[in-house]
Amino acid sequence: MEVMGASVDSAQDNDIAGTGKHEANVSELDGFKHRVDEILMKVDQLEQRVNGVEQFYLNASKKQVNTLKGSSVVKDKDKERQIPSLKKQQLDASRREAAATKRMQELMRQFGTILRQITQHKWAWPFMQPVDVKGLGLDDYYEVIDKPMDFSTIKNQMEAKDGTGYKNVREICADVRLVFKNAMKYNAEKSDVHVMAKTLLEKFEERWLQLLPKVTEEEKRRDEEESVAQMDMQLAQEAAYAKLARDISNELYEVDLHLEELREMVVRKCRKISTEDKRNIGTALSLLSPEDLLKALEIVAQNNPSFQSTAEEINLDMDAQSESTLWRLKFFVKDALEVQGKTSLSTGADNNNTNNSNKNKNNHSNSNQKVQNNKRKREICDAIAISAKKRSKKPHDRITENIVKGDAEFHMNSERAFS
């Protein structure tokens, strides 16, 4: 009885130990999953930032400033040292705008002096207020005049504080001319109002010509300042986005390293691939379709830079492959063969009806088999060539590819391989 009791206790201890180990494994697996989820979330955030940078450069390429074509090429880091920040650019732009507004206000003040001289003329009274169309019985006035104008309306708009006023003196000048031209257009040439309007318009044009050089100079200065400001702002944006692009590239590279480290940690926790497993993988590879075989070879090439082929035949040494590669191959061929099996079952009924005719074609099929073998060899070589090109990329250039191919497998495969 004592021996039996000891055996029961030992079995219970083993069960408890097994349960504890299983729970520890599950907990550790959950930890790995959580870390992968964090990496994927980080990659999603970086992808959004990458899209923003790409959109900026796409827009910038469509808006190249002609004056930059003759400028010397400056490296991004040098640009950042030479070009003020965007915040400073915006501050400088605000200051320039304030100074330009002040100068324009001075021009408007001088224009106001000209306007007072015109409105104080003894013949200005017909133009001081809007035309009383109804009182004067001018039924066709609005058919002749598209935009009525008078000096009281001009004065009110000059004094407006709600942002609806004139922005520059040329706008005021245009309305003053409109006052007189409306009168000349509606009234007969020899009428008093027509003559008064024509006379005042001539006097206004004389005084306007005296102010015009200052207006032209200010407009030219304003255009030059805006052109320089736009160029500086564009250069500042380019420098800022260049720095952002480098930062994103560095972060992606760190994510790639972290992902590789995490993948290796998972592989170390998995049981080792046995010799029998390796042999089964090799057998399964020979059963894959040409398309799936290409994908399997890409898996090998990703983690084995020495995997190359210069001949028609490929010698795949299973013992030379990493545990990570072997596990990925194992799960890949298993899934691929399952899909092929389902496809075969769906077409099996149709094949039974054609068995007799197929017997007569065996000799022909054997000859075609050689052709298929050669085709598969060429496809293998093509796959390795593609893999070699991928290996030549810098690590951070393969981030997205690694995330898509590696992490999706990690989530699925770690559950099956972890022990």
Tab-separated table of C-alpha atoms in Angstrom:
chain	number	residue	atom	x	y	z
A	1	MET	CA	0.000	0.000	0.000
A	2	GLU	CA	2.812	2.354	0.769
A	3	VAL	CA	4.413	1.712	-2.639
A	4	MET	CA	1.117	2.311	-4.373
A	5	GLY	CA	0.621	5.526	-2.418
A	6	ALA	CA	4.097	6.691	-3.366
A	7	SER	CA	3.350	5.987	-7.031
A	8	VAL	CA	0.126	7.978	-6.856
A	9	ASP	CA	1.935	10.878	-5.208
A	10	SER	CA	4.640	10.736	-7.873
A	11	ALA	CA	2.049	10.756	-10.655
A	12	GLN	CA	0.277	13.695	-9.061
A	13	ASP	CA	3.566	15.550	-8.779
A	14	ASN	CA	4.265	14.874	-12.452
A	15	ASP	CA	0.796	16.114	-13.404
A	16	ILE	CA	1.286	19.259	-11.362
A	17	ALA	CA	4.723	19.813	-12.885
A	18	GLY	CA	3.335	19.263	-16.385
A	19	THR	CA	0.456	21.623	-15.736
A	20	GLY	CA	2.810	24.238	-14.355
A	21	LYS	CA	5.100	23.936	-17.349
A	22	HIS	CA	2.158	24.227	-19.738
A	23	GLU	CA	0.860	27.316	-17.954
A	24	ALA	CA	4.333	28.849	-18.034
A	25	ASN	CA	4.584	28.142	-21.760
A	26	VAL	CA	1.167	29.677	-22.420
A	27	SER	CA	2.095	32.731	-20.383
A	28	GLU	CA	5.382	33.111	-22.230
A	29	LEU	CA	3.634	32.683	-25.584
A	30	ASP	CA	1.131	35.382	-24.639
A	31	GLY	CA	4.064	37.615	-23.787
A	32	PHE	CA	5.578	37.049	-27.225
A	33	LYS	CA	2.246	37.791	-28.891
A	34	HIS	CA	1.895	40.993	-26.916
A	35	ARG	CA	5.334	42.157	-28.001
A	36	VAL	CA	4.549	41.362	-31.633
A	37	ASP	CA	1.281	43.308	-31.368
A	38	GLU	CA	3.238	46.272	-30.024
A	39	ILE	CA	5.647	46.044	-32.952
A	40	LEU	CA	2.788	45.902	-35.452
A	41	MET	CA	1.161	48.921	-33.834
A	42	LYS	CA	4.462	50.786	-34.063
A	43	VAL	CA	4.792	49.822	-37.728
A	44	ASP	CA	1.264	51.085	-38.447
A	45	GLN	CA	2.163	54.437	-36.907
A	46	LEU	CA	5.391	54.611	-38.893
A	47	GLU	CA	3.524	53.709	-42.067
A	48	GLN	CA	1.215	56.692	-41.602
A	49	ARG	CA	4.232	58.954	-41.179
A	50	VAL	CA	5.860	57.432	-44.261
A	51	ASN	CA	2.703	58.135	-46.266
A	52	GLY	CA	2.845	61.760	-45.131
A	53	VAL	CA	6.466	62.104	-46.247
A	54	GLU	CA	5.745	60.434	-49.589
A	55	GLN	CA	2.783	62.752	-50.194
A	56	PHE	CA	4.930	65.800	-49.441
A	57	TYR	CA	7.630	64.799	-51.918
A	58	LEU	CA	4.989	63.881	-54.500
A	59	ASN	CA	3.491	67.359	-54.228
A	60	ALA	CA	6.922	68.988	-54.140
A	61	SER	CA	7.939	67.261	-57.359
A	62	LYS	CA	4.947	68.863	-59.079
A	63	LYS	CA	5.795	72.333	-57.775
A	64	GLN	CA	9.493	72.646	-58.475
A	65	VAL	CA	10.661	76.235	-58.208
A	66	ASN	CA	12.462	77.273	-61.385
A	67	THR	CA	14.951	79.390	-59.493
A	68	LEU	CA	16.210	76.306	-57.664
A	69	LYS	CA	17.414	74.671	-60.871
A	70	GLY	CA	20.572	76.745	-60.980
A	71	SER	CA	21.304	76.492	-57.289
A	72	SER	CA	23.994	74.208	-55.929
A	73	VAL	CA	23.073	70.851	-54.454
A	74	VAL	CA	23.010	70.954	-50.668
A	75	LYS	CA	22.891	67.874	-48.485
A	76	ASP	CA	19.900	67.505	-46.199
A	77	LYS	CA	21.940	67.940	-43.012
A	78	ASP	CA	23.579	71.076	-44.402
A	79	LYS	CA	20.138	72.365	-45.350
A	80	GLU	CA	18.938	71.958	-41.795
A	81	ARG	CA	21.834	74.045	-40.502
A	82	GLN	CA	21.445	76.778	-43.126
A	83	ILE	CA	17.670	77.082	-43.362
A	84	PRO	CA	15.648	78.526	-40.470
A	85	SER	CA	12.985	76.365	-38.911
A	86	LEU	CA	9.407	76.372	-40.127
A	87	LYS	CA	8.339	78.197	-36.992
A	88	LYS	CA	10.849	80.990	-37.639
A	89	GLN	CA	9.771	81.117	-41.284
A	90	GLN	CA	6.171	81.608	-40.226
A	91	LEU	CA	7.188	84.304	-37.752
A	92	ASP	CA	9.214	86.137	-40.406
A	93	ALA	CA	6.291	85.870	-42.828
A	94	SER	CA	3.979	87.452	-40.262
A	95	ARG	CA	6.416	90.305	-39.741
A	96	ARG	CA	6.768	90.888	-43.485
A	97	GLU	CA	3.002	90.894	-43.881
A	98	ALA	CA	2.611	93.411	-41.078
A	99	ALA	CA	5.260	95.707	-42.607
A	100	ALA	CA	3.680	95.431	-46.068
A	101	THR	CA	0.245	96.213	-44.639
A	102	LYS	CA	1.637	99.295	-42.933
A	103	ARG	CA	3.210	100.521	-46.179
A	104	MET	CA	-0.034	99.913	-48.061
A	105	GLN	CA	-1.950	101.881	-45.442
A	106	GLU	CA	0.397	104.805	-46.046
A	107	LEU	CA	-0.326	104.610	-49.773
A	108	MET	CA	-4.040	104.536	-49.036
A	109	ARG	CA	-3.651	107.625	-46.860
A	110	GLN	CA	-1.976	109.432	-49.752
A	111	PHE	CA	-4.699	108.194	-52.081
A	112	GLY	CA	-7.266	109.529	-49.606
A	113	THR	CA	-5.763	112.988	-50.051
A	114	ILE	CA	-6.312	112.736	-53.817
A	115	LEU	CA	-9.868	111.518	-53.254
A	116	ARG	CA	-10.688	114.479	-50.980
A	117	GLN	CA	-9.416	116.890	-53.610
A	118	ILE	CA	-11.733	115.322	-56.179
A	119	THR	CA	-14.795	115.111	-53.925
A	120	GLN	CA	-14.363	118.739	-52.825
A	121	HIS	CA	-14.573	119.936	-56.411
A	122	LYS	CA	-17.713	121.978	-57.178
A	123	TRP	CA	-18.783	119.458	-59.820
A	124	ALA	CA	-18.501	116.404	-57.549
A	125	TRP	CA	-21.947	116.688	-55.944
A	126	PRO	CA	-23.825	114.402	-58.448
A	127	PHE	CA	-21.472	111.549	-57.565
A	128	MET	CA	-21.405	111.761	-53.779
A	129	GLN	CA	-24.409	109.472	-53.123
A	130	PRO	CA	-25.938	106.462	-54.904
A	131	VAL	CA	-28.111	107.374	-57.882
A	132	ASP	CA	-31.773	107.756	-56.837
A	133	VAL	CA	-33.052	105.504	-59.581
A	134	LYS	CA	-36.662	105.411	-58.373
A	135	GLY	CA	-36.907	109.096	-57.459
A	136	LEU	CA	-35.489	110.212	-60.793
A	137	GLY	CA	-37.562	107.680	-62.721
A	138	LEU	CA	-34.545	106.024	-64.322
A	139	ASP	CA	-36.319	102.768	-65.174
A	140	ASP	CA	-33.575	101.516	-67.489
A	141	TYR	CA	-30.624	102.436	-65.238
A	142	TYR	CA	-29.832	98.892	-64.096
A	143	GLU	CA	-30.149	97.652	-67.659
A	144	VAL	CA	-27.343	100.003	-68.697
A	145	ILE	CA	-25.197	100.027	-65.549
A	146	ASP	CA	-23.964	96.674	-64.269
A	147	LYS	CA	-22.288	97.897	-61.076
A	148	PRO	CA	-23.422	101.256	-59.627
A	149	MET	CA	-20.782	103.178	-57.656
A	150	ASP	CA	-20.542	106.469	-55.737
A	151	PHE	CA	-18.104	108.225	-53.403
A	152	SER	CA	-20.042	107.509	-50.187
A	153	THR	CA	-19.831	103.795	-50.939
A	154	ILE	CA	-16.093	104.134	-51.615
A	155	LYS	CA	-15.571	106.016	-48.347
A	156	ASN	CA	-17.480	103.411	-46.318
A	157	GLN	CA	-15.444	100.592	-47.819
A	158	MET	CA	-12.172	102.438	-47.152
A	159	GLU	CA	-13.144	102.783	-43.494
A	160	ALA	CA	-14.444	99.212	-43.072
A	161	LYS	CA	-12.883	97.330	-40.138
A	162	ASP	CA	-14.495	93.918	-40.663
A	163	GLY	CA	-12.124	92.737	-43.384
A	164	THR	CA	-14.464	93.625	-46.259
A	165	GLY	CA	-12.619	96.842	-47.093
A	166	TYR	CA	-10.129	97.570	-49.854
A	167	LYS	CA	-6.881	95.598	-49.773
A	168	ASN	CA	-4.845	97.984	-51.912
A	169	VAL	CA	-5.078	101.363	-53.636
A	170	ARG	CA	-5.637	99.870	-57.081
A	171	GLU	CA	-9.014	98.565	-55.901
A	172	ILE	CA	-9.986	102.088	-54.783
A	173	CYS	CA	-8.703	103.570	-58.027
A	174	ALA	CA	-10.858	101.152	-60.032
A	175	ASP	CA	-14.011	102.155	-58.138
A	176	VAL	CA	-13.286	105.883	-58.524
A	177	ARG	CA	-12.989	105.399	-62.267
A	178	LEU	CA	-16.210	103.375	-62.218
A	179	VAL	CA	-18.096	106.305	-60.661
A	180	PHE	CA	-17.232	108.581	-63.570
A	181	LYS	CA	-17.476	105.959	-66.312
A	182	ASN	CA	-20.969	104.940	-65.183
A	183	ALA	CA	-22.080	108.572	-65.412
A	184	MET	CA	-20.499	108.985	-68.838
A	185	LYS	CA	-22.051	105.745	-70.057
A	186	TYR	CA	-25.618	106.483	-68.937
A	187	ASN	CA	-25.778	110.198	-69.720
A	188	ALA	CA	-25.564	111.765	-73.154
A	189	GLU	CA	-22.163	113.086	-74.205
A	190	LYS	CA	-23.237	116.739	-74.179
A	191	SER	CA	-25.209	116.522	-70.934
A	192	ASP	CA	-23.953	118.359	-67.844
A	193	VAL	CA	-23.438	115.173	-65.824
A	194	HIS	CA	-21.417	113.574	-68.646
A	195	VAL	CA	-19.182	116.654	-68.976
A	196	MET	CA	-18.720	116.927	-65.186
A	197	ALA	CA	-17.785	113.253	-64.909
A	198	LYS	CA	-15.321	113.449	-67.802
A	199	THR	CA	-13.648	116.552	-66.346
A	200	LEU	CA	-13.258	115.062	-62.867
A	201	LEU	CA	-11.963	111.798	-64.302
A	202	GLU	CA	-9.205	113.670	-66.144
A	203	LYS	CA	-8.219	115.515	-62.950
A	204	PHE	CA	-8.187	112.243	-61.022
A	205	GLU	CA	-5.963	110.538	-63.615
A	206	GLU	CA	-3.436	113.397	-63.380
A	207	ARG	CA	-3.111	113.005	-59.611
A	208	TRP	CA	-3.113	109.221	-59.845
A	209	LEU	CA	-0.114	109.292	-62.170
A	210	GLN	CA	1.831	111.122	-59.440
A	211	LEU	CA	1.143	108.347	-56.934
A	212	LEU	CA	1.464	105.439	-59.375
A	213	PRO	CA	5.307	105.054	-59.175
A	214	LYS	CA	5.064	104.493	-55.412
A	215	VAL	CA	2.272	101.985	-55.925
A	216	THR	CA	4.263	100.110	-58.582
A	217	GLU	CA	7.369	100.059	-56.399
A	218	GLU	CA	5.418	98.667	-53.454
A	219	GLU	CA	3.808	95.981	-55.616
A	220	LYS	CA	7.190	94.928	-56.979
A	221	ARG	CA	8.648	94.781	-53.486
A	222	ARG	CA	5.679	92.765	-52.293
A	223	ASP	CA	6.048	90.246	-55.119
A	224	GLU	CA	9.769	89.823	-54.446
A	225	GLU	CA	9.196	89.308	-50.730
A	226	GLU	CA	6.476	86.740	-51.370
A	227	SER	CA	8.685	84.887	-53.848
A	228	VAL	CA	11.582	84.727	-51.386
A	229	ALA	CA	9.251	83.756	-48.554
A	230	GLN	CA	7.752	80.917	-50.586
A	231	MET	CA	11.202	79.646	-51.535
A	232	ASP	CA	12.438	79.792	-47.947
A	233	MET	CA	9.317	78.044	-46.713
A	234	GLN	CA	9.678	75.298	-49.306
A	235	LEU	CA	13.338	74.749	-48.440
A	236	ALA	CA	12.510	74.679	-44.745
A	237	GLN	CA	9.783	72.114	-45.362
A	238	GLU	CA	12.114	69.982	-47.470
A	239	ALA	CA	14.748	70.034	-44.742
A	240	ALA	CA	12.177	69.157	-42.093
A	241	TYR	CA	10.770	66.271	-44.116
A	242	ALA	CA	14.256	65.037	-44.980
A	243	LYS	CA	15.045	64.808	-41.271
A	244	LEU	CA	11.695	63.140	-40.643
A	245	ALA	CA	12.424	60.585	-43.374
A	246	ARG	CA	15.795	59.731	-41.803
A	247	ASP	CA	14.224	59.407	-38.367
A	248	ILE	CA	11.537	57.091	-39.715
A	249	SER	CA	14.155	55.011	-41.531
A	250	ASN	CA	16.150	54.620	-38.318
A	251	GLU	CA	13.043	53.666	-36.362
A	252	LEU	CA	12.071	51.103	-38.987
A	253	TYR	CA	15.553	49.630	-38.854
A	254	GLU	CA	15.278	49.320	-35.070
A	255	VAL	CA	11.893	47.636	-35.453
A	256	ASP	CA	13.426	45.199	-37.923
A	257	LEU	CA	16.214	44.328	-35.475
A	258	HIS	CA	13.736	43.964	-32.635
A	259	LEU	CA	11.595	41.684	-34.767
A	260	GLU	CA	14.558	39.494	-35.679
A	261	GLU	CA	15.571	39.284	-32.030
A	262	LEU	CA	12.044	38.321	-31.044
A	263	ARG	CA	11.834	35.706	-33.785
A	264	GLU	CA	15.088	34.102	-32.645
A	265	MET	CA	13.830	34.048	-29.059
A	266	VAL	CA	10.750	32.167	-30.190
A	267	VAL	CA	12.851	29.724	-32.200
A	268	ARG	CA	15.034	29.002	-29.164
A	269	LYS	CA	11.903	28.192	-27.171
A	270	CYS	CA	10.640	25.800	-29.830
A	271	ARG	CA	11.730	22.186	-29.828
A	272	LYS	CA	14.558	21.373	-32.234
A	273	ILE	CA	13.697	20.108	-35.672
A	274	SER	CA	14.516	16.386	-35.687
A	275	THR	CA	16.368	14.529	-38.420
A	276	GLU	CA	13.126	12.829	-39.362
A	277	ASP	CA	11.398	16.206	-39.634
A	278	LYS	CA	14.135	17.437	-41.937
A	279	ARG	CA	13.752	14.347	-44.088
A	280	ASN	CA	9.983	14.830	-44.205
A	281	ILE	CA	10.414	18.473	-45.199
A	282	GLY	CA	12.694	17.463	-48.047
A	283	THR	CA	10.173	14.897	-49.241
A	284	ALA	CA	7.328	17.395	-48.986
A	285	LEU	CA	9.248	19.952	-51.052
A	286	SER	CA	9.348	17.526	-53.959
A	287	LEU	CA	5.545	17.283	-53.852
A	288	LEU	CA	4.885	21.015	-54.048
A	289	SER	CA	3.487	22.741	-57.084
A	290	PRO	CA	5.961	24.925	-59.038
A	291	GLU	CA	4.437	28.079	-57.555
A	292	ASP	CA	4.639	26.821	-53.969
A	293	LEU	CA	8.164	25.524	-54.549
A	294	LEU	CA	9.253	29.011	-55.563
A	295	LYS	CA	7.786	30.386	-52.336
A	296	ALA	CA	9.565	27.723	-50.284
A	297	LEU	CA	12.903	28.568	-51.888
A	298	GLU	CA	12.310	32.236	-51.121
A	299	ILE	CA	11.944	31.304	-47.444
A	300	VAL	CA	15.331	29.570	-47.559
A	301	ALA	CA	16.991	32.459	-49.397
A	302	GLN	CA	15.747	35.068	-46.923
A	303	ASN	CA	17.844	33.727	-44.051
A	304	ASN	CA	20.638	32.019	-45.956
A	305	PRO	CA	22.701	34.392	-48.145
A	306	SER	CA	24.899	31.483	-49.266
A	307	PHE	CA	21.926	29.719	-50.823
A	308	GLN	CA	22.677	30.185	-54.512
A	309	SER	CA	22.575	28.131	-57.675
A	310	THR	CA	24.723	28.288	-60.769
A	311	ALA	CA	23.618	24.948	-62.183
A	312	GLU	CA	20.326	23.428	-63.179
A	313	GLU	CA	20.100	21.352	-59.994
A	314	ILE	CA	19.857	22.697	-56.459
A	315	ASN	CA	21.374	20.968	-53.461
A	316	LEU	CA	19.443	22.063	-50.386
A	317	ASP	CA	21.326	21.054	-47.245
A	318	MET	CA	18.719	20.829	-44.491
A	319	ASP	CA	21.392	20.590	-41.797
A	320	ALA	CA	22.790	23.966	-42.893
A	321	GLN	CA	19.491	25.781	-42.411
A	322	SER	CA	18.604	27.713	-39.275
A	323	GLU	CA	15.899	26.505	-36.925
A	324	SER	CA	13.790	29.501	-37.920
A	325	THR	CA	14.006	28.586	-41.602
A	326	LEU	CA	13.226	24.930	-40.936
A	327	TRP	CA	10.168	25.726	-38.849
A	328	ARG	CA	8.894	28.133	-41.485
A	329	LEU	CA	9.449	25.516	-44.184
A	330	LYS	CA	7.707	22.847	-42.134
A	331	PHE	CA	4.561	24.879	-41.629
A	332	PHE	CA	4.615	26.208	-45.172
A	333	VAL	CA	4.831	22.810	-46.872
A	334	LYS	CA	2.207	21.397	-44.499
A	335	ASP	CA	-0.276	24.145	-45.360
A	336	ALA	CA	0.564	24.052	-49.066
A	337	LEU	CA	0.065	20.289	-49.311
A	338	GLU	CA	-3.229	20.540	-47.426
A	339	VAL	CA	-4.473	23.044	-50.001
A	340	GLN	CA	-3.250	20.827	-52.835
A	341	GLY	CA	-4.999	17.849	-51.228
A	342	LYS	CA	-8.329	19.670	-51.028
A	343	THR	CA	-7.984	20.704	-54.649
A	344	SER	CA	-7.240	17.119	-55.665
A	345	LEU	CA	-10.313	15.830	-53.804
A	346	SER	CA	-12.566	18.320	-55.550
A	347	THR	CA	-11.347	17.135	-58.926
A	348	GLY	CA	-11.078	13.423	-58.042
A	349	ALA	CA	-14.566	12.488	-59.222
A	350	ASP	CA	-13.930	13.950	-62.634
A	351	ASN	CA	-10.616	12.147	-62.874
A	352	ASN	CA	-12.249	8.742	-62.274
A	353	ASN	CA	-14.224	9.114	-65.482
A	354	THR	CA	-11.096	9.647	-67.489
A	355	ASN	CA	-8.856	6.924	-66.024
A	356	ASN	CA	-9.234	4.613	-69.005
A	357	SER	CA	-8.284	7.261	-71.505
A	358	ASN	CA	-5.340	8.294	-69.334
A	359	LYS	CA	-3.827	4.827	-69.522
A	360	ASN	CA	-3.394	5.278	-73.239
A	361	LYS	CA	-1.512	8.486	-72.623
A	362	ASN	CA	1.064	7.239	-70.114
A	363	ASN	CA	3.884	7.119	-72.605
A	364	HIS	CA	3.149	10.647	-73.691
A	365	SER	CA	3.006	11.788	-70.037
A	366	ASN	CA	6.408	10.282	-69.314
A	367	SER	CA	7.962	12.312	-72.068
A	368	ASN	CA	6.237	15.425	-70.772
A	369	GLN	CA	7.557	14.731	-67.267
A	370	LYS	CA	11.089	15.488	-68.393
A	371	VAL	CA	9.928	18.793	-69.796
A	372	GLN	CA	8.177	19.590	-66.515
A	373	ASN	CA	11.307	18.732	-64.542
A	374	ASN	CA	13.394	21.085	-66.648
A	375	LYS	CA	10.747	23.765	-66.255
A	376	ARG	CA	10.825	23.328	-62.489
A	377	LYS	CA	14.604	23.680	-62.491
A	378	ARG	CA	14.344	26.937	-64.404
A	379	GLU	CA	11.708	28.174	-61.975
A	380	ILE	CA	13.982	27.314	-59.067
A	381	CYS	CA	16.802	29.315	-60.620
A	382	ASP	CA	14.439	32.242	-61.164
A	383	ALA	CA	13.367	32.070	-57.535
A	384	ILE	CA	16.955	32.193	-56.337
A	385	ALA	CA	17.707	35.129	-58.600
A	386	ILE	CA	14.757	36.981	-57.108
A	387	SER	CA	15.933	36.072	-53.622
A	388	ALA	CA	19.444	37.308	-54.353
A	389	LYS	CA	18.054	40.678	-55.370
A	390	LYS	CA	16.072	40.864	-52.157
A	391	ARG	CA	19.156	40.065	-50.090
A	392	SER	CA	20.991	42.969	-51.708
A	393	LYS	CA	18.501	45.423	-50.214
A	394	LYS	CA	19.375	47.339	-47.061
A	395	PRO	CA	17.660	46.043	-43.927
A	396	HIS	CA	15.335	49.008	-43.533
A	397	ASP	CA	14.271	48.672	-47.181
A	398	ARG	CA	12.910	45.215	-46.370
A	399	ILE	CA	10.964	46.264	-43.277
A	400	THR	CA	7.522	46.153	-44.787
A	401	GLU	CA	8.248	42.844	-46.508
A	402	ASN	CA	9.542	41.312	-43.275
A	403	ILE	CA	6.579	42.561	-41.292
A	404	VAL	CA	4.052	41.161	-43.741
A	405	LYS	CA	5.757	37.801	-44.329
A	406	GLY	CA	7.414	37.251	-40.960
A	407	ASP	CA	4.988	38.576	-38.393
A	408	ALA	CA	1.872	36.981	-39.829
A	409	GLU	CA	3.690	33.629	-39.732
A	410	PHE	CA	4.953	34.363	-36.247
A	411	HIS	CA	1.425	34.721	-34.855
A	412	MET	CA	0.271	31.479	-36.447
A	413	ASN	CA	3.397	29.366	-36.250
A	414	SER	CA	4.433	30.185	-32.691
A	415	GLU	CA	1.230	28.622	-31.403
A	416	ARG	CA	1.972	25.403	-33.277
A	417	ALA	CA	5.712	25.218	-32.599
A	418	PHE	CA	5.947	26.494	-29.021
A	419	SER	CA	6.562	23.802	-26.423
